[in-house]
Tab-separated table of C-alpha atoms in Angstrom:
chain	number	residue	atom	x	y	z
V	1	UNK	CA	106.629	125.381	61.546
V	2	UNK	CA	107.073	123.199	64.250
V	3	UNK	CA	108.886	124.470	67.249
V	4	UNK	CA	110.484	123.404	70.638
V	5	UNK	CA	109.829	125.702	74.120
V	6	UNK	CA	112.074	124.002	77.002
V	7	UNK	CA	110.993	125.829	80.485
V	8	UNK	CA	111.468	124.967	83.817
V	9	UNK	CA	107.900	125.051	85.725
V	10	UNK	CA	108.972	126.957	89.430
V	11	UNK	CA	105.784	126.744	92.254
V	12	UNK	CA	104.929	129.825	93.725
V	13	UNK	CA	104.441	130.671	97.537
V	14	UNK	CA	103.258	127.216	99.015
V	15	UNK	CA	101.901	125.131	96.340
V	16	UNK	CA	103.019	122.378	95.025
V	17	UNK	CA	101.863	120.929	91.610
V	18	UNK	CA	100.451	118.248	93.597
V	19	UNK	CA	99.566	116.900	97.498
V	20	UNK	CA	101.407	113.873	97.504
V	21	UNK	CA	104.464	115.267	95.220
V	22	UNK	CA	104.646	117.721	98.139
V	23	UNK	CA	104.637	115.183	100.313
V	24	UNK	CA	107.268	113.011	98.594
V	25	UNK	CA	109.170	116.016	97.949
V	26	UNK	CA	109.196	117.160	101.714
V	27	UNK	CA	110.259	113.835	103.120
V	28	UNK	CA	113.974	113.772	104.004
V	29	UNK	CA	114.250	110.065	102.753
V	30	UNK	CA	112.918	110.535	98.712
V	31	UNK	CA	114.140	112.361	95.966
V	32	UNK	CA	111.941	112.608	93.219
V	33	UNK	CA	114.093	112.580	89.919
V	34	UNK	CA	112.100	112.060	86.663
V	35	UNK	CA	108.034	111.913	85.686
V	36	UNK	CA	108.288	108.864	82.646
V	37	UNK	CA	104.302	109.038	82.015
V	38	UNK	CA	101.733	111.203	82.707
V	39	UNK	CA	97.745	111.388	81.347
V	40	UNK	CA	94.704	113.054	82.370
V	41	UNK	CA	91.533	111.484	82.183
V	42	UNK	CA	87.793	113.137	81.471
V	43	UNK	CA	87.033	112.811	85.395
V	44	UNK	CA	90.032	114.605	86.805
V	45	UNK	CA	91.582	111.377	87.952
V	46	UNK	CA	95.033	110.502	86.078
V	47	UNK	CA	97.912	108.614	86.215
V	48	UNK	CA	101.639	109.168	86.667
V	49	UNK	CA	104.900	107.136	86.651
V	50	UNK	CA	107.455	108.736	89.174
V	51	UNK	CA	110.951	107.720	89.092
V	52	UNK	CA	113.087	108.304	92.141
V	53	UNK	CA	115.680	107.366	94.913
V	54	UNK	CA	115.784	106.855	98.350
V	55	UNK	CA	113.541	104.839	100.992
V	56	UNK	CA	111.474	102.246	98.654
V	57	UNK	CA	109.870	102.287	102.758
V	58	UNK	CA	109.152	106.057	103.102
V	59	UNK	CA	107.759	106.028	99.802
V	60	UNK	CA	105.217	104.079	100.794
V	61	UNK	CA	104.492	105.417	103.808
V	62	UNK	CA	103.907	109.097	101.839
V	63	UNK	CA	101.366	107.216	99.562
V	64	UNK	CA	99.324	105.211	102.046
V	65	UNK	CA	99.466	108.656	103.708
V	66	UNK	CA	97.880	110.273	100.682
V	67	UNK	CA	94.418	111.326	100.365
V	68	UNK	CA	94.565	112.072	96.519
V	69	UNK	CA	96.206	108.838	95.899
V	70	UNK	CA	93.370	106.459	94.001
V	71	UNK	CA	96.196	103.533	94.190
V	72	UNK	CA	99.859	102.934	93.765
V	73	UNK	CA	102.699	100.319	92.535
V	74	UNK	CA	105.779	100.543	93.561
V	75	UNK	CA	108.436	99.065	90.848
V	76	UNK	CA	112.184	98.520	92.104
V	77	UNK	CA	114.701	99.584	89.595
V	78	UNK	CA	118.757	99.027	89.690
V	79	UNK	CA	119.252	102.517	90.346
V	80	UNK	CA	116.264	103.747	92.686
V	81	UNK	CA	112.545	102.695	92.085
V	82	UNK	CA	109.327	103.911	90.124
V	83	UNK	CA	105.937	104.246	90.766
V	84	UNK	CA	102.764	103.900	89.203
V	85	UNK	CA	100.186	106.305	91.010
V	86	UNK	CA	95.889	106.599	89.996
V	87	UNK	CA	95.707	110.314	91.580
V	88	UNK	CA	93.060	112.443	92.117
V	89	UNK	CA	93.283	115.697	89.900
V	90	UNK	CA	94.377	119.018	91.982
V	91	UNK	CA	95.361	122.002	90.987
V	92	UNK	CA	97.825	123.266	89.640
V	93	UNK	CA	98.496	119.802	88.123
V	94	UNK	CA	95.150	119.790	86.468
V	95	UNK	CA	95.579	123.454	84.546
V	96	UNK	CA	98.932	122.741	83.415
V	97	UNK	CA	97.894	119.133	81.982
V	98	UNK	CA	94.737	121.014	80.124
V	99	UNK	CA	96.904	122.885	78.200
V	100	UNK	CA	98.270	120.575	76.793
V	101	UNK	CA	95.136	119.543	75.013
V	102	UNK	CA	93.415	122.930	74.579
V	103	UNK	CA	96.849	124.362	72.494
V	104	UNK	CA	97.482	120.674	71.132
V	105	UNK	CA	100.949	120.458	72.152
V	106	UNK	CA	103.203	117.143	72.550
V	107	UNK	CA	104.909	116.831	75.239
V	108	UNK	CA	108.560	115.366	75.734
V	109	UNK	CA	109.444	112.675	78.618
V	110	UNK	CA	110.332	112.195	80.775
V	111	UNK	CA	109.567	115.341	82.687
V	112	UNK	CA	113.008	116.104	84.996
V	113	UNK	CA	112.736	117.224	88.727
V	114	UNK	CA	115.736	119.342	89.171
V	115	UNK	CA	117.668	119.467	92.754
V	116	UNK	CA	114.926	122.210	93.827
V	117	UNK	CA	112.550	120.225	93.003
V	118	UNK	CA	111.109	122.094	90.170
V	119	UNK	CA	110.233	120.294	86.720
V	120	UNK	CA	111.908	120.262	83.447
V	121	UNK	CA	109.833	120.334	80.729
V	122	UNK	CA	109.646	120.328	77.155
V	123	UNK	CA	106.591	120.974	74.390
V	124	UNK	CA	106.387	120.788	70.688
V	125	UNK	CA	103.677	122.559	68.967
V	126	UNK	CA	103.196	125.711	66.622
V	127	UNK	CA	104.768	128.703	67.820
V	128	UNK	CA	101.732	130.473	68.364
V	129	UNK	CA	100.082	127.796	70.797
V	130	UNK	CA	102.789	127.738	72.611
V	131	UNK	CA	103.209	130.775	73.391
V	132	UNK	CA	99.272	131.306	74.316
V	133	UNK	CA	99.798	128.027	76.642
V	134	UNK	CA	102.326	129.941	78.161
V	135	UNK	CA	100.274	133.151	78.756
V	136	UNK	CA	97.513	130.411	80.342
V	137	UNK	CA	99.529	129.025	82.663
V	138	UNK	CA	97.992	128.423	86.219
V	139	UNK	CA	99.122	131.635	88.302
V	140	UNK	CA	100.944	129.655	91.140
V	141	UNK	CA	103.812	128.555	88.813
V	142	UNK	CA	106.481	130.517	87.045
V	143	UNK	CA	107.355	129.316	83.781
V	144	UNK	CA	110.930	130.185	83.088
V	145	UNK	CA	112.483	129.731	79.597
V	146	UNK	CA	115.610	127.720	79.108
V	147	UNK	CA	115.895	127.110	75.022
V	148	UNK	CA	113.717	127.009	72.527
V	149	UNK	CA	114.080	126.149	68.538
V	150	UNK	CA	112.711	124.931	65.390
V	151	UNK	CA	111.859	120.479	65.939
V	152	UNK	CA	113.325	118.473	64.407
V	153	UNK	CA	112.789	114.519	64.837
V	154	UNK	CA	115.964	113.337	63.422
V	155	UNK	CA	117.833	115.598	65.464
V	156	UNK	CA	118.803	114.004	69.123
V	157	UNK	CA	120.228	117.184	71.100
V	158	UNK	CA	123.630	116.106	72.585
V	159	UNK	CA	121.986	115.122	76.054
V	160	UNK	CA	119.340	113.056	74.794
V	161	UNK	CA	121.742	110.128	75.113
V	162	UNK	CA	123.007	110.671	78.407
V	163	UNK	CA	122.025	108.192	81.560
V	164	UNK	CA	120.047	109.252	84.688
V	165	UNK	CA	122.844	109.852	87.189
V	166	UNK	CA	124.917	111.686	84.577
V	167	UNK	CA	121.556	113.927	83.273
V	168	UNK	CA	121.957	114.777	87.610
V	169	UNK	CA	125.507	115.225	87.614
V	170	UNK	CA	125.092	117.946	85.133
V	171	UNK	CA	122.498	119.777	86.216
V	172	UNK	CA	123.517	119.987	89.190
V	173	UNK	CA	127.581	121.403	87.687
V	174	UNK	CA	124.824	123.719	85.616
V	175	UNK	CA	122.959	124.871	88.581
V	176	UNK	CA	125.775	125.383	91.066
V	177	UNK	CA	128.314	127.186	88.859
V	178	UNK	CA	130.528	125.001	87.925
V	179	UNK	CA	130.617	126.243	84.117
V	180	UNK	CA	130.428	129.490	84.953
V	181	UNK	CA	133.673	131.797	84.050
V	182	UNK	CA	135.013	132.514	87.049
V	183	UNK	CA	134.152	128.692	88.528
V	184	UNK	CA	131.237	128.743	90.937
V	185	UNK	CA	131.784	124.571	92.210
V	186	UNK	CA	133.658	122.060	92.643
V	187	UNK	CA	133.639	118.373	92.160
V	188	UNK	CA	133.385	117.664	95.926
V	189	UNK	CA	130.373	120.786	96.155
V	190	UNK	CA	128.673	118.491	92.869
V	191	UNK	CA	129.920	115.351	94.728
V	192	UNK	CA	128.264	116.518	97.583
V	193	UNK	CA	124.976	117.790	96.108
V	194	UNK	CA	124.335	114.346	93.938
V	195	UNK	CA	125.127	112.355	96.908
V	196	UNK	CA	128.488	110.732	95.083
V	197	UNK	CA	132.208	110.547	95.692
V	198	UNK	CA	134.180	113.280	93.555
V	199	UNK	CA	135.459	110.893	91.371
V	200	UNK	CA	131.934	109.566	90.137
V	201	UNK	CA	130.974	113.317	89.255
V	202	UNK	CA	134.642	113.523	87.483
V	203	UNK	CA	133.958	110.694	85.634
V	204	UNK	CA	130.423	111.503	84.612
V	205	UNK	CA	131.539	115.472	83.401
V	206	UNK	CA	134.765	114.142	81.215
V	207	UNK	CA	132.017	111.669	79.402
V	208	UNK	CA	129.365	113.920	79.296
V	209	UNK	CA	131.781	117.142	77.712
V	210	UNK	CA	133.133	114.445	75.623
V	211	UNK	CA	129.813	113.201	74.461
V	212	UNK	CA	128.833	116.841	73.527
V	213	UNK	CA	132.109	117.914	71.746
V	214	UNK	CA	132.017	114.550	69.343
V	215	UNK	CA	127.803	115.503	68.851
V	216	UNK	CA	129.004	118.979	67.784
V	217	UNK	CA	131.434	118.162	65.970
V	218	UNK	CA	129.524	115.088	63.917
């Protein structure tokens, strides 16, 4: 049987899963928000396609800046920018990536950054190589569990529909309370957090509760 494992990867004391995602993620102008593509090649190079917001400038100041960078695109979008990056392989990048191929498990993008900056992820595999992949993970990240389940293709989970901003909007109502019984946040605390007016994040939650009532009830 074919199963799901959704974790959140956390680093651990002061590394990063990569020198210049450190660096983006320290710089007060970026905010890294998904990982659309990422492959590892025999020679411990790879390559990665970052979306993000913030200073398309200070973005490419960080990669110039980088010493693990091979070389770099920068695409605009609408709604922030991406960027293709040829990166040297460091750890603990490289570990998690070879898991992926020792335990042969899929993985599901795009990755998500959440507001800490930790990533999202989910794999599909047999039960019993995921949970070995687990037990292999690199010791300088903490693997914490979300959901897990049996895969199905057909079945789209109520979120796999939603946009960018409102995928942000909820984690961060998740993350800071807001669904919590007694409420932990407000719309102008989520307002604040996703950079948006209060309106925008009330907007984005009546769609988004909407969207996941009519999935459940379908």
């Amino acid at each position: 049987m074919m199963r799901y494992f959704t974790f959140t990867l956390v680093p651990l004391a002061d590394r990063y899963f990569h020198p210049s995602l450190a660096n983006a993620r320290q710089h007060q102008n970026l905010t890294l928000e998904q990982m659309k593509y990422i492959n590892l090649f025999e020679d411990d190079t790879g390559v990665v396609l970052l979306g993000g917001r913030g200073s398309e400038a200070a973005a490419e100041e960080v990669l110039q800046a980088s010493e693990d960078v091979v070389d770099w695109e920068l695409i605009p979008g609408d709604d922030g920018f991406y960027v293709y990056i040829h990166f040297v392989g460091r750890e603990p990048a490289v570990g998690l990536l070879k898991l992926l191929d020792e335990y042969r498990l899929v993985l599901e993008l795009p990755l998500r950054f959440t507001s800490e900056g930790y990533l999202r992820v989910t794999v599909i595999g047999s039960d019993d190589n995921i949970q070995q992949a687990l037990r292999n993970v690199p010791e300088t990240i903490d693997a914490q569990a979300t959901q897990m389940g049996e895969y199905n293709p057909d079945d789209e989970r109520a979120i796999a529909g939603l946009t960018e901003r409102q995928r942000e909007v909820l984690e961060a109502a998740v993350e800071m309370g807001y669904y919590e019984v007694p409420r932990q946040a407000t719309y102008e605390e989520i307002a604040e957090a996703c950079d948006c007016t209060v309106g925008t994040v009330g907007e984005h939650l009546n769609r988004i509760e909407s969207q996941i009532i009519h999935s459940a009830m379908d």
